[in-house]
């Protein structure tokens, strides 16, 4: 069930919340775009796209600042409570995750340039295969999380959080595979380090996506399920 | 396993452990929001050591029910806030607690309100000692049109709390000091209480109430006629007083309830909808009506 | 948007269009109010002017100076100086002798009678009092001012006109001639009329005073006050603060309000039937008058007191109850002090009404002709307004000015009482 943010007797509050929500969604879309482009360039050696990614990075930071500003204003003027307060607190936290996601995109872009702009030969396709698989998983997770930011559906967030962690599993097997490649040909070490770094980024992207889902759960139900596993033990 | 694989092992294991937990963390959202149609009280209405214990209190004005089946405990040393839209019965409930409803002709109260093992609605209960035990502060500051001193001395005098003038003076001074009014009025104790400012008048009324040394203080929108600074002073005063008294406050300002109270009770059209700690009510209310009210989505 | 705004006339234009009419109606209303006030002030002025202009002369009385020889042969032939002898002596003879001495030419019996009638019959009593006070006067000759007859008084004051034909006036031409001679010799003079303030009623206008009526009124009011003040207060406090709301109390309230509208003469009938016929209280006594007036003023006092109690803000009662005061304590310490000014005003206004009341007193016999000044509440007495009624009924011309003078005194008392009400209210209100 989607969650409604509007319905305040004082309608301007509705407008302000809607504006904040839109800004968040715009930023999420931009970040998603950045990650996709960075991955694409990494896989297909499109260095011109890297430039775009790097150029748009400050834009993400600017959006973060703008959103923080909007949130401060709303807090000052509306003194939100209950769901409004949770939504705004979650937005305020979630914008940090979005900014980190942007950073991951920039990181991937940087690795891409170092990977292709050196005297060594380009990595062979079988080295990049795992990235492709993991990239797909990460992007799917992020896409789902971002889509849910729009409709703020508790059940979807729940489903996402309870879903099987394909990304992690893939990472484990990739590591094993890459280790064998290193043994086969030690010259691959340079490439493989870069590839592992990108994989790590993808893992983090997956984690941020889960964080987004956790914030949605918090917004809608008020339940703070972050670090739930630590509390359970 | 190769050396490199071994080197990769530790981080590998950490990742795995985290990933495993993720997989097995089942989120179960038990706190489903209660729909608007449910009029039974949700939340913790009772406390382990109540000062006042109300069970199934109903109030009727003539045939019209003003309050239905309210079960609520007032704990010791706590500030409990009653919030809700006008006409929701919160003031009516407050006035039940010291039988101020007696002054309204057609008002009828059923159910039990227990304090110290006695039902205050019992016919054998004398309202005079009851009201000495449960003091009240009203919406509009209503000092007696007498001197500041007389305002405070009245209660102790009629109850015989002071043996002589010296003791009476002491009670007056202590009450004024507790309310932070002493420094402001010590030079004009003989001037009429009505000559003070609104905030000072209200603090004078609180001083008058605590001069009788009650156990519970009922406050009926004590700050609605005051400016923000005076309001803050009263709120600070309440915070000080709650170490010795239980305070029940009815307020229209949700922010005030959020600021001062430990527990909050939300009333809606004569029903007690939700009770809970103030933190819970203002961050994650369970009942839809509570959420609608405090987030400003009524109507 | 613009279209909408332009198609509709601007509010300010509509307001301006309606302004002249509004101002006009306001002006009309204000002038109507002003005119009514002027008219009522005019009536008041006419009333006061008539009364004062007719009445002020009564505060003066014409006196005649006689050279009285306190002849021992006439007063105390046996020379015992015994009080009984002195009090029964022929003081009229002294006056007659002095008058004859003034006008030796008057010899005929008829003329002598006319001459002697110039001086008031009260003059003889005045001489007796002097002698009784100071028997040493006997044998001496003194200049004494004695009051003249009321007809002479009227002539001197100009109320009786000289150019009226002799047959139509009470004074003969010869009497006027004597008076002119006396005036020429400065034997006649206007002096302050002490008798008016210290005497009881009398058939002779120059001897009639209001003191008896005033004392009657005061005794009556004291009885009224003693009865109606506590009863009215207690009733009002009970009804307002303690009484349960039920139909019996409603019935009592309605009846109190109705009693306030009952014509006062009905209360007089009640007093006559209950106190005089049934309980055999003395007739014409201030006690009965006071009882009847207490009945009459009670509803007024109760209603005014209840109004005063009602106007005390309920928050004061709540405050007192809130610190654990009983209803009694709340009322006694907090409500009554605030209501007292209003309640006192009610009492004084009730008293002022009682002071001016005539009709019920007529019914219980306080309308009798009573010369003696009452000394307690059981003595027969009359009251100021009744005295005015009696004098207004008298044929003598001199009573006209005395009636007005009595009215002035009555109004003065009412004025003082109302002023007292205002002063009391102010005093109590200023306490806080």
Short mmCIF file of C-alpha atoms in Angstrom, two decimals, chain C:
data_model
loop_
_atom_site.label_atom_id
_atom_site.label_comp_id
_atom_site.label_asym_id
_atom_site.label_seq_id
_atom_site.Cartn_x
_atom_site.Cartn_y
_atom_site.Cartn_z
CA UNK C 1 -8.84 36.91 -13.19
CA UNK C 2 -8.61 40.49 -14.35
CA UNK C 3 -11.88 40.14 -16.12
CA UNK C 4 -13.54 38.88 -12.99
CA UNK C 5 -12.10 41.71 -10.95
CA UNK C 6 -13.17 44.39 -13.41
CA UNK C 7 -16.66 43.02 -13.98
CA UNK C 8 -17.40 43.26 -10.30
CA UNK C 9 -17.59 46.69 -8.66
CA UNK C 10 -14.81 47.19 -6.18
CA UNK C 11 -15.73 46.70 -2.56
CA UNK C 12 -14.41 50.10 -1.61
CA UNK C 13 -16.74 51.75 -4.13
CA UNK C 14 -19.72 49.88 -2.76
CA UNK C 15 -18.73 50.85 0.75
CA UNK C 16 -18.37 54.46 -0.26
CA UNK C 17 -21.76 54.45 -1.95
CA UNK C 18 -23.45 53.24 1.20
CA UNK C 19 -21.54 55.57 3.50
CA UNK C 20 -23.78 58.70 3.36
CA UNK C 21 -26.81 56.64 4.28
CA UNK C 22 -24.99 55.00 7.14
CA UNK C 23 -23.68 58.31 8.45
CA UNK C 24 -27.14 59.82 8.19
CA UNK C 25 -28.80 57.07 10.17
CA UNK C 26 -26.10 57.30 12.78
CA UNK C 27 -26.59 61.04 13.05
CA UNK C 28 -30.35 60.66 13.32
CA UNK C 29 -30.01 58.08 16.04
CA UNK C 30 -27.56 60.17 17.99
CA UNK C 31 -29.69 63.30 17.77
CA UNK C 32 -32.76 61.36 18.92
CA UNK C 33 -30.83 60.28 21.97
CA UNK C 34 -29.57 63.76 22.63
CA UNK C 35 -33.07 65.24 22.28
CA UNK C 36 -34.52 62.71 24.70
CA UNK C 37 -31.88 63.59 27.24
CA UNK C 38 -32.56 67.29 26.81
CA UNK C 39 -36.30 66.75 27.21
CA UNK C 40 -35.89 64.70 30.35
CA UNK C 41 -33.46 67.24 31.78
CA UNK C 42 -36.01 69.94 31.02
CA UNK C 43 -38.72 68.07 32.90
CA UNK C 44 -36.37 67.59 35.78
CA UNK C 45 -35.48 71.26 35.76
CA UNK C 46 -39.15 72.29 35.67
CA UNK C 47 -39.87 69.98 38.58
CA UNK C 48 -37.03 71.29 40.67
CA UNK C 49 -37.73 74.88 39.72
CA UNK C 50 -41.40 74.63 40.69
CA UNK C 51 -40.68 72.97 43.97
CA UNK C 52 -37.79 75.15 44.96
CA UNK C 53 -39.38 78.39 43.86
CA UNK C 54 -42.53 77.57 45.77
CA UNK C 55 -40.82 76.09 48.75
CA UNK C 56 -37.78 78.17 49.55
CA UNK C 57 -39.82 80.92 51.25
CA UNK C 58 -40.98 78.41 53.84
CA UNK C 59 -37.49 78.36 55.28
CA UNK C 60 -38.15 81.90 56.45
CA UNK C 61 -40.89 83.20 58.71
CA UNK C 62 -42.09 86.72 59.48
CA UNK C 63 -41.57 87.74 63.08
CA UNK C 64 -42.94 90.73 64.91
CA UNK C 65 -41.03 92.55 67.58
CA UNK C 66 -43.05 93.18 70.68
CA UNK C 67 -42.12 94.96 73.82
CA UNK C 68 -43.38 92.49 76.37
CA UNK C 69 -43.80 93.44 79.95
CA UNK C 70 -43.64 90.15 81.92
CA UNK C 71 -46.13 91.53 84.43
CA UNK C 72 -46.06 89.68 87.68
CA UNK C 73 -49.70 90.43 88.36
CA UNK C 74 -50.71 88.69 85.19
CA UNK C 75 -48.33 85.75 85.32
CA UNK C 76 -47.89 84.96 88.96
CA UNK C 77 -50.32 86.92 91.09
CA UNK C 78 -49.52 84.81 94.15
CA UNK C 79 -45.76 85.20 93.62
CA UNK C 80 -45.05 81.50 94.27
CA UNK C 81 -43.12 80.97 91.06
CA UNK C 82 -44.69 77.53 91.04
CA UNK C 83 -44.25 75.69 87.75
CA UNK C 84 -47.90 74.71 87.55
CA UNK C 85 -48.94 78.27 88.10
CA UNK C 86 -46.47 79.55 85.54
CA UNK C 87 -47.50 77.06 82.90
CA UNK C 88 -51.17 77.87 83.16
CA UNK C 89 -50.74 81.64 83.27
CA UNK C 90 -52.30 83.92 80.66
CA UNK C 91 -49.41 84.55 78.25
CA UNK C 92 -51.89 85.57 75.54
CA UNK C 93 -52.72 88.53 77.78
CA UNK C 94 -49.06 89.65 77.65
CA UNK C 95 -49.15 89.66 73.84
CA UNK C 96 -52.42 91.50 73.76
CA UNK C 97 -51.10 94.06 76.21
CA UNK C 98 -48.00 94.67 74.11
CA UNK C 99 -50.04 95.01 70.92
CA UNK C 100 -52.40 97.44 72.59
CA UNK C 101 -49.41 99.42 73.69
CA UNK C 102 -48.22 99.60 70.07
CA UNK C 103 -51.58 100.71 68.78
CA UNK C 104 -53.26 102.71 71.58
CA UNK C 105 -55.84 104.08 69.12
CA UNK C 106 -57.50 100.66 68.75
CA UNK C 107 -60.27 100.52 71.18
CA UNK C 108 -63.31 98.74 69.72
CA UNK C 109 -63.75 95.09 70.56
CA UNK C 110 -63.95 94.14 66.92
CA UNK C 111 -60.80 96.00 65.96
CA UNK C 112 -58.99 94.60 68.96
CA UNK C 113 -59.83 91.09 67.80
CA UNK C 114 -58.45 91.94 64.37
CA UNK C 115 -55.30 93.37 65.92
CA UNK C 116 -54.72 90.38 68.18
CA UNK C 117 -55.16 87.97 65.24
CA UNK C 118 -52.04 89.41 63.58
CA UNK C 119 -49.84 87.49 65.96
CA UNK C 120 -49.65 83.71 65.85
CA UNK C 121 -51.30 81.74 68.59
CA UNK C 122 -47.94 80.07 69.00
CA UNK C 123 -46.46 83.35 70.29
CA UNK C 124 -48.07 82.78 73.69
CA UNK C 125 -46.43 79.32 73.93
CA UNK C 126 -43.12 80.85 73.05
CA UNK C 127 -43.39 83.36 75.88
CA UNK C 128 -44.42 80.61 78.28
CA UNK C 129 -41.34 78.62 77.36
CA UNK C 130 -39.13 81.66 78.00
CA UNK C 131 -40.59 82.26 81.37
CA UNK C 132 -40.48 78.58 82.31
CA UNK C 133 -36.82 78.52 81.35
CA UNK C 134 -36.00 81.68 83.18
CA UNK C 135 -38.55 82.73 85.83
CA UNK C 136 -36.35 85.71 86.65
CA UNK C 137 -37.85 87.39 83.60
CA UNK C 138 -41.02 88.08 85.55
CA UNK C 139 -41.35 91.72 86.24
CA UNK C 140 -39.00 92.74 83.46
CA UNK C 141 -39.77 94.29 80.08
CA UNK C 142 -38.08 92.80 77.02
CA UNK C 143 -38.06 93.13 73.27
CA UNK C 144 -39.29 89.77 71.97
CA UNK C 145 -39.59 88.51 68.39
CA UNK C 146 -42.67 86.37 67.99
CA UNK C 147 -44.07 84.75 64.84
CA UNK C 148 -46.94 86.45 63.08
CA UNK C 149 -50.07 84.75 61.85
CA UNK C 150 -49.74 82.77 58.61
CA UNK C 151 -51.97 85.22 56.70
CA UNK C 152 -49.71 88.11 57.69
CA UNK C 153 -46.72 85.99 56.75
CA UNK C 154 -48.21 85.37 53.32
CA UNK C 155 -48.81 89.11 52.83
CA UNK C 156 -45.29 90.05 53.86
CA UNK C 157 -43.82 87.38 51.61
CA UNK C 158 -45.98 88.70 48.79
CA UNK C 159 -48.07 85.56 48.31
CA UNK C 160 -51.24 87.49 49.21
CA UNK C 161 -51.80 90.48 46.99
CA UNK C 162 -52.89 93.82 48.40
CA UNK C 163 -54.88 94.98 45.36
CA UNK C 164 -57.44 92.21 45.68
CA UNK C 165 -60.82 93.60 46.85
CA UNK C 166 -61.11 93.51 50.61
CA UNK C 167 -63.98 91.03 50.57
CA UNK C 168 -61.88 88.45 48.79
CA UNK C 169 -59.01 88.40 51.21
CA UNK C 170 -58.58 87.29 54.78
CA UNK C 171 -56.87 90.46 55.99
CA UNK C 172 -58.90 93.63 56.42
CA UNK C 173 -57.66 96.97 55.11
CA UNK C 174 -57.20 98.18 58.65
CA UNK C 175 -54.96 95.23 59.44
CA UNK C 176 -52.82 95.97 56.38
CA UNK C 177 -52.54 99.57 57.52
CA UNK C 178 -51.29 98.46 60.94
CA UNK C 179 -48.82 96.13 59.30
CA UNK C 180 -47.54 98.98 57.13
CA UNK C 181 -47.05 101.06 60.27
CA UNK C 182 -45.20 98.19 61.94
CA UNK C 183 -43.04 97.70 58.86
CA UNK C 184 -42.24 101.37 58.81
CA UNK C 185 -41.15 101.11 62.43
CA UNK C 186 -39.06 98.04 61.47
CA UNK C 187 -41.01 95.97 63.89
CA UNK C 188 -41.55 93.25 61.26
CA UNK C 189 -38.72 91.03 59.96
CA UNK C 190 -38.12 87.78 58.05
CA UNK C 191 -36.09 85.33 60.07
CA UNK C 192 -34.93 81.70 59.62
CA UNK C 193 -37.87 79.39 60.25
CA UNK C 194 -36.49 77.14 63.02
CA UNK C 195 -39.98 75.99 63.89
CA UNK C 196 -40.28 74.23 60.54
CA UNK C 197 -37.42 71.91 61.41
CA UNK C 198 -38.05 71.25 65.08
CA UNK C 199 -41.85 71.18 65.41
CA UNK C 200 -44.35 68.46 64.81
CA UNK C 201 -47.43 68.92 62.73
CA UNK C 202 -49.85 71.72 63.59
CA UNK C 203 -53.10 73.23 62.39
CA UNK C 204 -51.34 76.57 62.31
CA UNK C 205 -48.99 76.69 59.30
CA UNK C 206 -46.54 79.01 61.03
CA UNK C 207 -46.17 76.43 63.81
CA UNK C 208 -46.17 73.27 61.65
CA UNK C 209 -42.83 71.46 61.26
CA UNK C 210 -41.50 68.31 59.71
CA UNK C 211 -39.48 66.98 62.61
CA UNK C 212 -42.26 64.59 63.68
CA UNK C 213 -42.68 63.23 60.18
CA UNK C 214 -38.94 62.96 59.76
CA UNK C 215 -38.56 61.00 62.99
CA UNK C 216 -41.46 58.79 61.91
CA UNK C 217 -39.71 58.14 58.63
CA UNK C 218 -36.42 57.41 60.34
CA UNK C 219 -37.98 54.95 62.81
CA UNK C 220 -39.86 53.28 59.98
CA UNK C 221 -36.71 52.98 57.89
CA UNK C 222 -34.73 51.59 60.80
CA UNK C 223 -37.32 48.83 61.22
CA UNK C 224 -37.30 48.22 57.47
CA UNK C 225 -33.54 48.10 57.31
CA UNK C 226 -33.17 45.75 60.28
CA UNK C 227 -35.65 43.36 58.73
CA UNK C 228 -35.00 43.51 55.03
CA UNK C 229 -31.20 43.79 55.04
CA UNK C 230 -30.37 40.44 56.65
CA UNK C 231 -33.34 38.61 55.20
CA UNK C 232 -32.71 39.94 51.70
CA UNK C 233 -28.98 39.21 51.89
CA UNK C 234 -29.46 35.72 53.19
CA UNK C 235 -32.14 34.91 50.63
CA UNK C 236 -30.05 36.19 47.76
CA UNK C 237 -26.94 34.31 48.88
CA UNK C 238 -28.87 31.10 49.39
CA UNK C 239 -30.68 31.28 46.07
CA UNK C 240 -27.58 32.23 44.13
CA UNK C 241 -24.91 30.09 45.75
CA UNK C 242 -26.48 27.15 47.51
CA UNK C 243 -29.94 26.39 46.16
CA UNK C 244 -30.25 23.29 43.99
CA UNK C 245 -31.70 23.89 40.57
CA UNK C 246 -35.20 22.45 40.74
CA UNK C 247 -38.71 23.58 40.03
CA UNK C 248 -39.41 24.65 43.62
CA UNK C 249 -36.54 27.07 43.51
CA UNK C 250 -37.69 28.23 40.09
CA UNK C 251 -41.16 28.82 41.54
CA UNK C 252 -39.68 30.87 44.39
CA UNK C 253 -37.62 32.92 41.95
CA UNK C 254 -40.61 33.66 39.75
CA UNK C 255 -42.62 34.72 42.78
CA UNK C 256 -39.90 37.02 44.05
CA UNK C 257 -39.78 38.68 40.66
CA UNK C 258 -43.56 39.01 40.68
CA UNK C 259 -43.58 40.47 44.18
CA UNK C 260 -41.30 43.25 43.00
CA UNK C 261 -44.05 44.28 40.61
CA UNK C 262 -46.94 44.16 43.11
CA UNK C 263 -48.46 47.63 43.74
CA UNK C 264 -47.34 48.93 47.10
CA UNK C 265 -50.86 49.55 48.35
CA UNK C 266 -51.40 45.80 48.35
CA UNK C 267 -48.59 45.50 50.85
CA UNK C 268 -50.39 48.13 52.93
CA UNK C 269 -53.56 46.04 52.86
CA UNK C 270 -51.52 43.02 53.91
CA UNK C 271 -50.04 44.98 56.80
CA UNK C 272 -53.46 46.19 57.85
CA UNK C 273 -54.91 42.69 57.79
CA UNK C 274 -52.03 40.84 59.35
CA UNK C 275 -50.29 43.19 61.74
CA UNK C 276 -53.08 45.45 62.90
CA UNK C 277 -56.23 43.34 62.68
CA UNK C 278 -54.77 39.92 63.32
CA UNK C 279 -51.73 40.58 65.49
CA UNK C 280 -53.15 43.74 67.09
CA UNK C 281 -50.05 45.88 66.67
CA UNK C 282 -50.63 49.56 67.43
CA UNK C 283 -52.08 51.59 64.61
CA UNK C 284 -49.98 54.36 63.01
CA UNK C 285 -46.80 52.92 64.54
CA UNK C 286 -43.46 53.03 62.69
CA UNK C 287 -43.09 49.35 63.64
CA UNK C 288 -45.98 48.33 61.42
CA UNK C 289 -44.92 50.78 58.73
CA UNK C 290 -41.43 49.34 58.82
CA UNK C 291 -42.74 45.79 58.56
CA UNK C 292 -44.87 46.64 55.57
CA UNK C 293 -42.08 48.55 53.84
CA UNK C 294 -39.72 45.67 54.55
CA UNK C 295 -42.10 43.40 52.68
CA UNK C 296 -42.15 45.83 49.84
CA UNK C 297 -38.38 46.35 49.58
CA UNK C 298 -37.39 42.70 50.05
CA UNK C 299 -37.91 41.69 46.40
CA UNK C 300 -35.94 44.73 45.24
CA UNK C 301 -33.07 43.94 47.57
CA UNK C 302 -33.08 40.24 46.69
CA UNK C 303 -33.10 40.88 42.96
CA UNK C 304 -30.34 43.51 43.16
CA UNK C 305 -28.25 41.34 45.46
CA UNK C 306 -28.61 38.33 43.21
CA UNK C 307 -27.54 40.45 40.28
CA UNK C 308 -24.47 41.54 42.22
CA UNK C 309 -23.65 37.94 43.15
CA UNK C 310 -24.17 36.79 39.58
CA UNK C 311 -21.74 39.38 38.30
CA UNK C 312 -18.91 37.89 40.39
CA UNK C 313 -16.92 35.86 37.86
CA UNK C 314 -17.34 32.11 38.37
CA UNK C 315 -13.58 31.73 38.09
CA UNK C 316 -13.27 33.20 41.59
CA UNK C 317 -15.57 30.51 43.00
CA UNK C 318 -13.71 27.83 41.06
CA UNK C 319 -10.40 29.12 42.35
CA UNK C 320 -11.62 28.96 45.93
CA UNK C 321 -13.19 25.53 45.47
CA UNK C 322 -10.03 24.39 43.70
CA UNK C 323 -7.86 24.93 46.78
CA UNK C 324 -10.39 23.01 48.82
CA UNK C 325 -12.62 25.71 50.27
CA UNK C 326 -16.16 24.70 51.14
CA UNK C 327 -18.94 26.52 49.34
CA UNK C 328 -19.51 28.57 52.48
CA UNK C 329 -15.86 29.63 52.63
CA UNK C 330 -15.76 30.43 48.94
CA UNK C 331 -18.83 32.62 49.29
CA UNK C 332 -17.83 34.28 52.54
CA UNK C 333 -14.20 35.02 51.72
CA UNK C 334 -14.29 35.65 48.00
CA UNK C 335 -17.72 36.09 46.49
CA UNK C 336 -19.33 38.34 49.08
CA UNK C 337 -16.48 40.87 49.26
CA UNK C 338 -16.82 41.34 45.53
CA UNK C 339 -20.62 41.44 45.59
CA UNK C 340 -21.05 43.67 48.64
CA UNK C 341 -20.90 47.02 46.77
CA UNK C 342 -23.62 45.92 44.39
CA UNK C 343 -25.67 44.42 47.18
CA UNK C 344 -25.38 47.59 49.27
CA UNK C 345 -26.46 49.67 46.32
CA UNK C 346 -29.52 47.45 46.02
CA UNK C 347 -30.30 47.88 49.70
CA UNK C 348 -29.94 51.64 49.61
CA UNK C 349 -32.05 51.96 46.50
CA UNK C 350 -34.66 49.78 48.20
CA UNK C 351 -34.47 52.02 51.27
CA UNK C 352 -34.83 55.13 49.14
CA UNK C 353 -37.94 53.65 47.61
CA UNK C 354 -39.26 52.88 51.08
CA UNK C 355 -38.53 56.43 52.18
CA UNK C 356 -40.63 57.82 49.37
CA UNK C 357 -43.48 55.35 49.76
CA UNK C 358 -46.91 56.66 50.81
CA UNK C 359 -49.64 54.27 49.78
CA UNK C 360 -48.99 51.35 52.17
CA UNK C 361 -48.57 53.79 55.06
CA UNK C 362 -52.02 55.24 54.35
CA UNK C 363 -53.47 51.77 54.80
CA UNK C 364 -51.97 51.21 58.22
CA UNK C 365 -53.00 54.57 59.62
CA UNK C 366 -49.79 56.54 59.48
CA UNK C 367 -51.82 59.26 57.83
CA UNK C 368 -53.21 60.57 61.13
CA UNK C 369 -52.71 64.13 62.35
CA UNK C 370 -49.99 63.68 64.94
CA UNK C 371 -48.57 66.67 66.74
CA UNK C 372 -46.26 64.85 69.12
CA UNK C 373 -42.83 63.83 67.98
CA UNK C 374 -42.55 60.03 68.16
CA UNK C 375 -39.90 58.83 70.57
CA UNK C 376 -39.91 55.13 69.74
CA UNK C 377 -41.18 52.70 67.11
CA UNK C 378 -44.45 52.10 68.91
CA UNK C 379 -45.52 55.77 69.16
CA UNK C 380 -48.04 56.95 66.62
CA UNK C 381 -46.18 58.66 63.85
CA UNK C 382 -46.44 59.80 60.32
CA UNK C 383 -43.83 59.78 57.60
CA UNK C 384 -42.39 62.49 55.39
CA UNK C 385 -44.26 61.65 52.19
CA UNK C 386 -47.48 61.24 54.16
CA UNK C 387 -46.88 64.62 55.78
CA UNK C 388 -46.51 66.12 52.34
CA UNK C 389 -49.75 64.44 51.32
CA UNK C 390 -51.49 65.85 54.41
CA UNK C 391 -50.21 69.39 53.92
CA UNK C 392 -51.03 69.35 50.25
CA UNK C 393 -54.59 68.62 51.35
CA UNK C 394 -54.79 71.58 53.78
CA UNK C 395 -56.74 74.70 52.75
CA UNK C 396 -54.42 77.30 54.29
CA UNK C 397 -52.38 79.16 51.80
CA UNK C 398 -49.23 78.95 53.92
CA UNK C 399 -49.28 75.17 53.71
CA UNK C 400 -48.56 75.35 49.98
CA UNK C 401 -45.04 76.62 50.56
CA UNK C 402 -44.57 74.21 53.44
CA UNK C 403 -45.56 71.31 51.22
CA UNK C 404 -42.89 72.30 48.75
CA UNK C 405 -40.37 72.79 51.49
CA UNK C 406 -41.11 69.31 52.83
CA UNK C 407 -40.65 67.94 49.32
CA UNK C 408 -37.27 69.66 49.17
CA UNK C 409 -36.29 68.02 52.43
CA UNK C 410 -37.49 64.61 51.19
CA UNK C 411 -35.62 64.98 47.92
CA UNK C 412 -32.58 66.05 49.91
CA UNK C 413 -32.76 62.86 51.90
CA UNK C 414 -33.16 60.73 48.78
CA UNK C 415 -30.20 62.53 47.28
CA UNK C 416 -28.10 61.86 50.36
CA UNK C 417 -29.05 58.21 50.33
CA UNK C 418 -28.17 57.78 46.68
CA UNK C 419 -24.91 59.58 47.23
CA UNK C 420 -24.26 57.22 50.10
CA UNK C 421 -24.88 54.29 47.78
CA UNK C 422 -22.34 55.64 45.32
CA UNK C 423 -19.79 56.42 48.01
CA UNK C 424 -20.12 52.97 49.57
CA UNK C 425 -19.78 51.28 46.21
CA UNK C 426 -16.73 53.32 45.35
CA UNK C 427 -15.18 52.69 48.72
CA UNK C 428 -15.57 48.92 48.55
CA UNK C 429 -14.55 48.73 44.92
CA UNK C 430 -11.41 50.70 45.60
CA UNK C 431 -10.22 48.31 48.20
CA UNK C 432 -8.57 46.29 45.48
#
